[in-house]
Coordinates of N, CA and C and ligand atoms in Angstrom, one line a residue:
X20 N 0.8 -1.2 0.0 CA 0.0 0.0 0.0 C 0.9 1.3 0.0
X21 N 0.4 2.1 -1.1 CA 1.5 3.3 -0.8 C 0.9 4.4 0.2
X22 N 1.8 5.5 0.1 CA 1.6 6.3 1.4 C -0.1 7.2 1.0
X23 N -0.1 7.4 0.1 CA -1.7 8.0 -0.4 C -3.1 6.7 0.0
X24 N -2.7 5.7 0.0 CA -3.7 5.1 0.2 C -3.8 4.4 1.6
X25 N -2.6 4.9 2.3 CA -2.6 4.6 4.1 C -3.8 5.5 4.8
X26 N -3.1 7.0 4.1 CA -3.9 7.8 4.4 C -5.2 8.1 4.2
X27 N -5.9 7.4 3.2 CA -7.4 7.6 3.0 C -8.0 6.7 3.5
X28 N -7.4 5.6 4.3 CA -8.2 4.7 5.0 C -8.1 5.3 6.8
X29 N -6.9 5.9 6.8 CA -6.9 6.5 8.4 C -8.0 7.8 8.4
X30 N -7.9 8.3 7.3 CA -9.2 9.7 7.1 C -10.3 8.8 7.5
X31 N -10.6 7.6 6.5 CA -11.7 6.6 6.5 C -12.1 6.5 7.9
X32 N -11.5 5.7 8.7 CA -11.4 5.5 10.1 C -11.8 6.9 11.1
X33 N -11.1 7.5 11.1 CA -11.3 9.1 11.9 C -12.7 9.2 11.5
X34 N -13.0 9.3 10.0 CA -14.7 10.1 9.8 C -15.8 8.7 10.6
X35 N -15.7 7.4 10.3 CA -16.2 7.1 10.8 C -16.5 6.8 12.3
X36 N -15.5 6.8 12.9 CA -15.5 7.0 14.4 C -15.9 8.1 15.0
X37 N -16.3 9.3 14.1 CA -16.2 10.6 14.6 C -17.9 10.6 14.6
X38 N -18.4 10.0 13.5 CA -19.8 9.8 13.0 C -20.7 9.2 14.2
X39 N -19.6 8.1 15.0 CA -20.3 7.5 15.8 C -20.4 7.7 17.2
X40 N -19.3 8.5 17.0 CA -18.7 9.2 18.6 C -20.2 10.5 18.3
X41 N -20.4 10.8 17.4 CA -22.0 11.6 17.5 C -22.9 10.7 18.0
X42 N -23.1 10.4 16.8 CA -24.3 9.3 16.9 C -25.0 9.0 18.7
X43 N -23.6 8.5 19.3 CA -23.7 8.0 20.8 C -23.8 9.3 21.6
X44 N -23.6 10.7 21.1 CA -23.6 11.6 22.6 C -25.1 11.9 22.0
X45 N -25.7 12.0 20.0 CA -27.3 12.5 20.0 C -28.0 11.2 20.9
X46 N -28.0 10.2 20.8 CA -28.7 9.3 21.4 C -28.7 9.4 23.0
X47 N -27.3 9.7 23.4 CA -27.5 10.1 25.5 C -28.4 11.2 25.5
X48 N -28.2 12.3 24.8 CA -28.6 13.1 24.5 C -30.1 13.3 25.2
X49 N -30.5 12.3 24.1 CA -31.9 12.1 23.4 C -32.7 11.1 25.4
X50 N -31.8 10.3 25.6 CA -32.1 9.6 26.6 C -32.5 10.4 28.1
X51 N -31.2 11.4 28.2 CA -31.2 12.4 29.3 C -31.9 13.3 29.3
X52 N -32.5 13.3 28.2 CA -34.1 14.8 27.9 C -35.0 14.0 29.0
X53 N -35.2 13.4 28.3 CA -36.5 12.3 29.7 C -36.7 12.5 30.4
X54 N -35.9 12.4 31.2 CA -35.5 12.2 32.5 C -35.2 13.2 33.6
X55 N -34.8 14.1 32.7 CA -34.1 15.2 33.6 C -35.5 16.6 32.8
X56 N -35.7 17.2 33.7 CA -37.4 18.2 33.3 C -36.3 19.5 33.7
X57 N -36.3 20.7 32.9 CA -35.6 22.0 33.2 C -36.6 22.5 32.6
X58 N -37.2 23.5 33.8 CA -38.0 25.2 33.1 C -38.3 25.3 34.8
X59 N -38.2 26.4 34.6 CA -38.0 27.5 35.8 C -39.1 28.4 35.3
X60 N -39.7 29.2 36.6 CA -40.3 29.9 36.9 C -40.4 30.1 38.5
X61 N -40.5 31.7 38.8 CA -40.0 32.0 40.7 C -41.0 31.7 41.1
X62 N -42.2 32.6 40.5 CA -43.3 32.0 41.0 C -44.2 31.2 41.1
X63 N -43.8 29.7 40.0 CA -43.8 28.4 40.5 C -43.3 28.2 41.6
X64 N -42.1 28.2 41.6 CA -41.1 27.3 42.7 C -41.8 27.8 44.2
X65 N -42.1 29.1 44.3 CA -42.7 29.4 45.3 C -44.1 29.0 45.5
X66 N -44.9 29.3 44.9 CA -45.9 28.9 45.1 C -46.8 27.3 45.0
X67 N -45.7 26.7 44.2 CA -46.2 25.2 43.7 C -45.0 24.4 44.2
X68 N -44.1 25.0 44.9 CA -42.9 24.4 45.2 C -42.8 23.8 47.4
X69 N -43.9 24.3 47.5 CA -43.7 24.9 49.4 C -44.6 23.2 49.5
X70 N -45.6 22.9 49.5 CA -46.2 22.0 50.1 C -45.5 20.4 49.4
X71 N -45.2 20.3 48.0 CA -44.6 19.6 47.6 C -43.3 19.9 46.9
X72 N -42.9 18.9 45.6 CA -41.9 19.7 44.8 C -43.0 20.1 44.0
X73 N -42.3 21.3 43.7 CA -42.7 22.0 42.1 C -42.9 20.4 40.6
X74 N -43.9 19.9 40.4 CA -43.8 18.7 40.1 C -43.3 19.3 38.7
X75 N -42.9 18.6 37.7 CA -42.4 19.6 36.3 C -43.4 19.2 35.2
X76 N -43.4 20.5 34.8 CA -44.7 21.0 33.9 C -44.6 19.7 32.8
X77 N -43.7 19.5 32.8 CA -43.6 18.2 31.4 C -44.3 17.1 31.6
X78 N -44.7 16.9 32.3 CA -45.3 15.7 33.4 C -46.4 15.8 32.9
X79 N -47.6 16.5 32.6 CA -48.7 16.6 32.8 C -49.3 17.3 31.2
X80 N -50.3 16.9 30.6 CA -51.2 17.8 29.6 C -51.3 19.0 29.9
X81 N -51.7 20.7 28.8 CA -51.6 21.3 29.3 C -53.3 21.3 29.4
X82 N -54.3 20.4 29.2 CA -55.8 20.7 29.6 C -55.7 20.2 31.0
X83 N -54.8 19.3 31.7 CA -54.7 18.9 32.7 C -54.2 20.2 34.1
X84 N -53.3 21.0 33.8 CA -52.8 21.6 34.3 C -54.1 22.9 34.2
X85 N -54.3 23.2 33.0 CA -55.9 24.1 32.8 C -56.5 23.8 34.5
X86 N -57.0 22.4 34.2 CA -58.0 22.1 35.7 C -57.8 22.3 36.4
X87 N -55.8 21.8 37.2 CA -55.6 22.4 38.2 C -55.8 23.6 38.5
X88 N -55.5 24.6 37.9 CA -55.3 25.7 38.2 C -57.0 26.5 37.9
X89 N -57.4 25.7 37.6 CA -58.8 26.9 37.5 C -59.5 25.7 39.1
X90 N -59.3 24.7 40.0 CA -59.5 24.4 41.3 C -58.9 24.6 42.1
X91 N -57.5 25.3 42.1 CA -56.6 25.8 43.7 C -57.6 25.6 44.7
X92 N -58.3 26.3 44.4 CA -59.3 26.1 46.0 C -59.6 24.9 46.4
X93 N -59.9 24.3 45.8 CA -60.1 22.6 46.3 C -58.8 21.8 45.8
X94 N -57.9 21.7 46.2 CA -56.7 21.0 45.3 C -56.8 19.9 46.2
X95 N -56.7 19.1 46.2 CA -56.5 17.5 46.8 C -57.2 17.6 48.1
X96 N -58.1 18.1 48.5 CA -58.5 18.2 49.8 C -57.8 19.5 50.6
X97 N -57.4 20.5 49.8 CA -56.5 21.9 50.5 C -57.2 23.0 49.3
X98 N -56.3 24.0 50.3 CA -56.6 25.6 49.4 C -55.1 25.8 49.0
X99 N -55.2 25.6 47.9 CA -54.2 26.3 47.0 C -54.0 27.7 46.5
X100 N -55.5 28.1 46.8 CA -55.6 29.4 46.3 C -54.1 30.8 45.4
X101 N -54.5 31.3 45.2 CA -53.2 32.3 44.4 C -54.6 33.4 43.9
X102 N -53.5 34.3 44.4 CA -54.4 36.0 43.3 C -54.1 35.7 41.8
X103 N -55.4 36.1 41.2 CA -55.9 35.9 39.9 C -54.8 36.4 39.1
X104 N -53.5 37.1 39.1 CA -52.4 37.7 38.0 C -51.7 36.2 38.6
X105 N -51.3 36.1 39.8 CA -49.9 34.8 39.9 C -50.7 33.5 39.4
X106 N -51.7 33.3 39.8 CA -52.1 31.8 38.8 C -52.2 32.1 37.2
X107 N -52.5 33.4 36.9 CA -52.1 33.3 35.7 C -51.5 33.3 35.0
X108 N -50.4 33.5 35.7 CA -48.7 33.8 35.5 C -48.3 32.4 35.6
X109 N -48.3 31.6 36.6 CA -48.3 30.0 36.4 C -49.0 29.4 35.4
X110 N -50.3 29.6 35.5 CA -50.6 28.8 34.6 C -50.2 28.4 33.1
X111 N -49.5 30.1 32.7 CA -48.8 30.0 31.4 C -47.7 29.5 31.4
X112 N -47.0 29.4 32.1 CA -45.4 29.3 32.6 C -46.1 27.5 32.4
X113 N -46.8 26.7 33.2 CA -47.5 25.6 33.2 C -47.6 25.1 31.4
X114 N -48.4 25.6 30.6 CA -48.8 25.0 29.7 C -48.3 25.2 28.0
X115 N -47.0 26.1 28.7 CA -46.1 26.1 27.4 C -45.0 25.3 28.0
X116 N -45.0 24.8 29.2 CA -43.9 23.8 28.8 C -44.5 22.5 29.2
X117 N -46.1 22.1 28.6 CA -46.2 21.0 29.4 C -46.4 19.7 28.9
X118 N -46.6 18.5 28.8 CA -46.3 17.3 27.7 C -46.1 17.2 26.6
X119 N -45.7 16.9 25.8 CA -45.8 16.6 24.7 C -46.0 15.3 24.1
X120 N -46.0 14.8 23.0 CA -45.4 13.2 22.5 C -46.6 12.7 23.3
X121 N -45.5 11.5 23.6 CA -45.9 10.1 23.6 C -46.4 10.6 25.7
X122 N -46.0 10.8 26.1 CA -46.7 11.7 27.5 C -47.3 12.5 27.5
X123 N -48.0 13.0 26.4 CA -49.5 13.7 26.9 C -50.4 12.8 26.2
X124 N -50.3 11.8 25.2 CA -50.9 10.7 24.7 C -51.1 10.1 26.3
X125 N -49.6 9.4 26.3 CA -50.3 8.3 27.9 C -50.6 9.0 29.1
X126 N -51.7 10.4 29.0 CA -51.4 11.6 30.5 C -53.3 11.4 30.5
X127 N -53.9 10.6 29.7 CA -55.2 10.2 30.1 C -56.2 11.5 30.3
X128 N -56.8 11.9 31.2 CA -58.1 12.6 31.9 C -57.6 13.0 32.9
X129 N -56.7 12.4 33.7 CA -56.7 12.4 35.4 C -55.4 14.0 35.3
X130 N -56.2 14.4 36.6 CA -54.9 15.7 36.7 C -53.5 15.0 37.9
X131 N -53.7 13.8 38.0 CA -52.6 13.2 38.7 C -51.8 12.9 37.8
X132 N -50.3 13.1 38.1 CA -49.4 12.4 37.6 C -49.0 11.0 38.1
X133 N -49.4 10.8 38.8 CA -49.5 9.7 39.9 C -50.4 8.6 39.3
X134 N -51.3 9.1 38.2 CA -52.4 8.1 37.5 C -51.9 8.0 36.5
X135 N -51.2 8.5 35.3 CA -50.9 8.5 34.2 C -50.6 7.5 33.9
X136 N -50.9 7.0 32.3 CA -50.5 5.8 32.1 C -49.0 5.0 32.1
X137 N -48.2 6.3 31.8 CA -46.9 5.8 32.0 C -46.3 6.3 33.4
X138 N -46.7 7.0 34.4 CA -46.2 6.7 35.5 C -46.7 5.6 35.8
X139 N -47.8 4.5 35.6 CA -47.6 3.3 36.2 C -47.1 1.8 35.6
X140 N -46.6 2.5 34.3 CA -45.4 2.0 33.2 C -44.3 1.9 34.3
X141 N -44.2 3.1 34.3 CA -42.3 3.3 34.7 C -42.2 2.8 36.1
X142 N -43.2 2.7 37.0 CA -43.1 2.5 38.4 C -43.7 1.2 38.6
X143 N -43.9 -0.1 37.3 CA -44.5 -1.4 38.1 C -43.8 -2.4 38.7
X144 N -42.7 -1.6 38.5 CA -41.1 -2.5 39.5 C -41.4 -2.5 41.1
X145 N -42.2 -1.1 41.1 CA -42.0 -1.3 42.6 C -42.8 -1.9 43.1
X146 N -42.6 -2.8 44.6 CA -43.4 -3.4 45.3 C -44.8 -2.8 46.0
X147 N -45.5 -3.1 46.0 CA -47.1 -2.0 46.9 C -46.6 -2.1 48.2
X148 N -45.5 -3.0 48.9 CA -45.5 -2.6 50.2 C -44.5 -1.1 50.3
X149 N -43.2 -0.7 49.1 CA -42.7 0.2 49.3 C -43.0 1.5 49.1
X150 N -44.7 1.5 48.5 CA -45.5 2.5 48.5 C -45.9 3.3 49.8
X151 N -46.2 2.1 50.5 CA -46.7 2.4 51.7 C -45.8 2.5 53.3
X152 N -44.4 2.4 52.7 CA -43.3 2.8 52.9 C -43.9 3.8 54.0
X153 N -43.2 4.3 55.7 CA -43.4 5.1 56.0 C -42.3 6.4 55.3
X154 N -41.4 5.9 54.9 CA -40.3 7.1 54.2 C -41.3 7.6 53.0
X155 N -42.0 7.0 52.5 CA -42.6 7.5 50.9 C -44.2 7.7 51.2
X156 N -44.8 7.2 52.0 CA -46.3 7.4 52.3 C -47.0 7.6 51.0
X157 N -46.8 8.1 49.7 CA -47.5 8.4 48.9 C -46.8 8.5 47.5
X158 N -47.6 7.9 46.1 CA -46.5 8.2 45.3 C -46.3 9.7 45.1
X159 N -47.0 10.5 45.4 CA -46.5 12.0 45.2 C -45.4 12.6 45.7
X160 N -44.8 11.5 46.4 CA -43.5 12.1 47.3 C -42.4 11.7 46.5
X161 N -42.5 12.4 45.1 CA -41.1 11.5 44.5 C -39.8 11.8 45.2
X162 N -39.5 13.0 45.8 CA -38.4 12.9 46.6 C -38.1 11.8 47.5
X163 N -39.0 10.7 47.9 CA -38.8 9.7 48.5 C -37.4 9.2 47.9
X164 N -37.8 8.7 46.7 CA -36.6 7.8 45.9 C -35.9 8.6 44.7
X165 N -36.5 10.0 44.0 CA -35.6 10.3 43.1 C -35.0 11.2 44.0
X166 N -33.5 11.3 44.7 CA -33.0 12.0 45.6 C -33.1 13.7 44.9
X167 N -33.1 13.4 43.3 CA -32.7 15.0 42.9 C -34.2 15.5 42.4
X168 N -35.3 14.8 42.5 CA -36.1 15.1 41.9 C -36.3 17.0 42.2
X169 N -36.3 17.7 43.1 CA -36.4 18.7 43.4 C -35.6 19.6 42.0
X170 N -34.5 19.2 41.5 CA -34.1 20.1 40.5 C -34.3 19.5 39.4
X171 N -35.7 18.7 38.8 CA -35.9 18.0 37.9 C -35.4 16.4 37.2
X172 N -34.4 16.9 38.4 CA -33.9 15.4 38.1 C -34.3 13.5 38.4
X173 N -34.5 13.4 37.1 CA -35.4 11.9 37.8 C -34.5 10.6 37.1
X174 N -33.1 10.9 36.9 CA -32.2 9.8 36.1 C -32.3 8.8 37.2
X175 N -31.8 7.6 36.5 CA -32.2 6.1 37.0 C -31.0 6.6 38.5
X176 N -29.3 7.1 38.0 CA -28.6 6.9 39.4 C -29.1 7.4 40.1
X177 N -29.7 8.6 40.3 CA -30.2 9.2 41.3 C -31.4 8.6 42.3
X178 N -31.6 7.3 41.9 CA -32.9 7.2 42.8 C -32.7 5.5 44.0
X179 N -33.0 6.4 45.1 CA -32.4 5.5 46.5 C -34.3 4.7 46.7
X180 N -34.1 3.7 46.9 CA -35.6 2.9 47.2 C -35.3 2.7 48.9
X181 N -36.4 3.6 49.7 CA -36.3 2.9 51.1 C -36.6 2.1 51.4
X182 N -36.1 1.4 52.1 CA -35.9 -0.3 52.6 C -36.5 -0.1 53.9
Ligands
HEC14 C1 -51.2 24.1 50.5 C2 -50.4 23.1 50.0 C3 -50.3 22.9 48.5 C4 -49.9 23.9 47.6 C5 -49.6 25.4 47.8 C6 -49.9 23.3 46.2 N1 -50.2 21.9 46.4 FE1 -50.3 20.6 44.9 N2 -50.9 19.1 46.2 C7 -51.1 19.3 47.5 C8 -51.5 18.1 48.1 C9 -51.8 17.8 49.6 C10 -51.6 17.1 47.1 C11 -51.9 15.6 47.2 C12 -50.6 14.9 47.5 C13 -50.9 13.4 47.7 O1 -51.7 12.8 47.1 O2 -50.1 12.8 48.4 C14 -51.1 17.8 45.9 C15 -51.1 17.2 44.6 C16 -50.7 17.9 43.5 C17 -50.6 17.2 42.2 C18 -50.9 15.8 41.9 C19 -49.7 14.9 42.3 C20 -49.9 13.5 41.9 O3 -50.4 12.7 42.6 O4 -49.5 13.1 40.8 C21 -50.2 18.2 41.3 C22 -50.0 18.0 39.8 C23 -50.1 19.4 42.0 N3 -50.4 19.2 43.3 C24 -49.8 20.6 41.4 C25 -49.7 21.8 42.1 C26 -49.5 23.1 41.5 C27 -49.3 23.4 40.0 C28 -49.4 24.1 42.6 C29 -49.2 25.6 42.4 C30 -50.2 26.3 41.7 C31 -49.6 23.3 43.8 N4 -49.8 22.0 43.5 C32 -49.6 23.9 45.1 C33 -50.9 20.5 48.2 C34 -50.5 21.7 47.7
HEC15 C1 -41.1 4.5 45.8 C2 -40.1 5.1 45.0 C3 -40.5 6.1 43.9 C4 -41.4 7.2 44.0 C5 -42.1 7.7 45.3 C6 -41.4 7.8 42.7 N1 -40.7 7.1 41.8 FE1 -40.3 7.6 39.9 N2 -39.2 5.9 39.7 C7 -38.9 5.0 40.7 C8 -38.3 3.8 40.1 C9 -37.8 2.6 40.8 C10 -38.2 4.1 38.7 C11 -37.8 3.1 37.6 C12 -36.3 3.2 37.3 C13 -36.1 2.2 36.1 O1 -36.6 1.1 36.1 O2 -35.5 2.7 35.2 C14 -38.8 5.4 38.5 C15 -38.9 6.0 37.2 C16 -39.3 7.3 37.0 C17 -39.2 8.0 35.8 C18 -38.6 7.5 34.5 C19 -37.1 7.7 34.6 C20 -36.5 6.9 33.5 O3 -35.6 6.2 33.8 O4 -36.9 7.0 32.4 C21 -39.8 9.2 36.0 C22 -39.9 10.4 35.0 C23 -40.3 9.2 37.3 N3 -40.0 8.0 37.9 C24 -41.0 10.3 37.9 C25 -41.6 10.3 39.2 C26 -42.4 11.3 39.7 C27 -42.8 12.6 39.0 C28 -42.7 11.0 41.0 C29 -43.6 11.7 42.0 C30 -44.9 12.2 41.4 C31 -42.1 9.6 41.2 N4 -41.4 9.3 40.1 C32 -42.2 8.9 42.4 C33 -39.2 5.1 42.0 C34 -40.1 6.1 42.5

């Protein structure tokens, strides 16, 4: 082989490796969107953030989120209440960033995320007695087991199961 033709197979090699050394960070990429929920708003965090976590708007339909927020007053058995400009300031902050795909398809009717068809996808691993877990008492407490869930983070390391 002469020296021109060493070199267009090591070019060969470089491009292809380089193709796939993509390939593999669009695909993490693609895996770590999931998982991990980023959007901010103050007056979420505050006001939807104090009794639970701020749950992330991606989680939910935006006609689902609609409901919540026009029942604050009755939210799960509580007053949620908010003056008529901050719920509506949430609620938009809410419904521009809220399901999309294949998660507002499996986000049903229910304004629980807790009901959704693929929260009980993603959660049939776990046992019913670690539900009732006194560390977890409910599935709404995802800080139970996703340690980071508070900054949207819900990646597989991050999550401790109490025993
Ligand atoms: C006064 C306390 C309080 C405030 C403030 C509050 N919530 Fe809640 N929220 C609750 C309680 C209690 C539940 C029921 C938790 C359970 O089932 O264990 C709940 C449940 C939820 C759920 C359903 C969780 C599930 O089961 O999937 C969503 C979604 C939710 N809240 C959104 C919000 C939003 C959005 C705001 C801000 C506008 C907010 N909450 C403010 C108390 C509150
Ligand atoms: C009792 C522990 C527990 C609680 C509480 C819990 N989760 Fe999970 N969650 C898990 C486990 C275990 C998995 C599955 C990990 C796997 O098999 O990849 C999971 C997976 C997930 C995933 C998918 C992550 C992935 O790997 O694609 C999301 C998103 C998620 N949970 C959100 C939530 C939300 C939101 C809440 C609260 C409303 C919650 N979880 C409450 C244990 C829990």
């Amino acid at each position: 082989m002469n020296n021109a033709s060493k070199r267009m197979m090591f070019d060969a090699t470089v491009w292809t490796a380089s193709v796939l050394m993509t390939l593999v960070l669009v695909a993490h990429e693609a895996m770590a969107e999931s998982k991990t929920f980023a959007a901010a708003n103050p007056k979420w965090t505050a006001e939807c953030g104090g009794c639970h976590i701020g749950y992330p708007p991606q989680l939910l339909p935006a006609p689902a989120w609609r409901r919540i927020m026009s029942g604050l007053d009755k939210h799960f058995g509580t007053d949620a209440s908010l003056d008529a400009g901050t719920a509506a300031e949430i609620g938009v902050f809410l419904e521009q960033n809220a399901a999309s795909g294949k998660r507002a398809r499996a986000g049903g009717d229910t304004v629980r995320i807790t009901d959704t068809a693929w929260f009980r996808r993603e959660h049939d691993e776990v046992p019913a007695a670690t539900w009732k877990h006194a560390g977890v008492k409910t599935a709404a407490n995802c800080t139970a087991c996703h340690t980071t869930a508070e900054r949207g983070d819900f990646s597989e390391r991050n999550i401790r199961i109490p025993r």
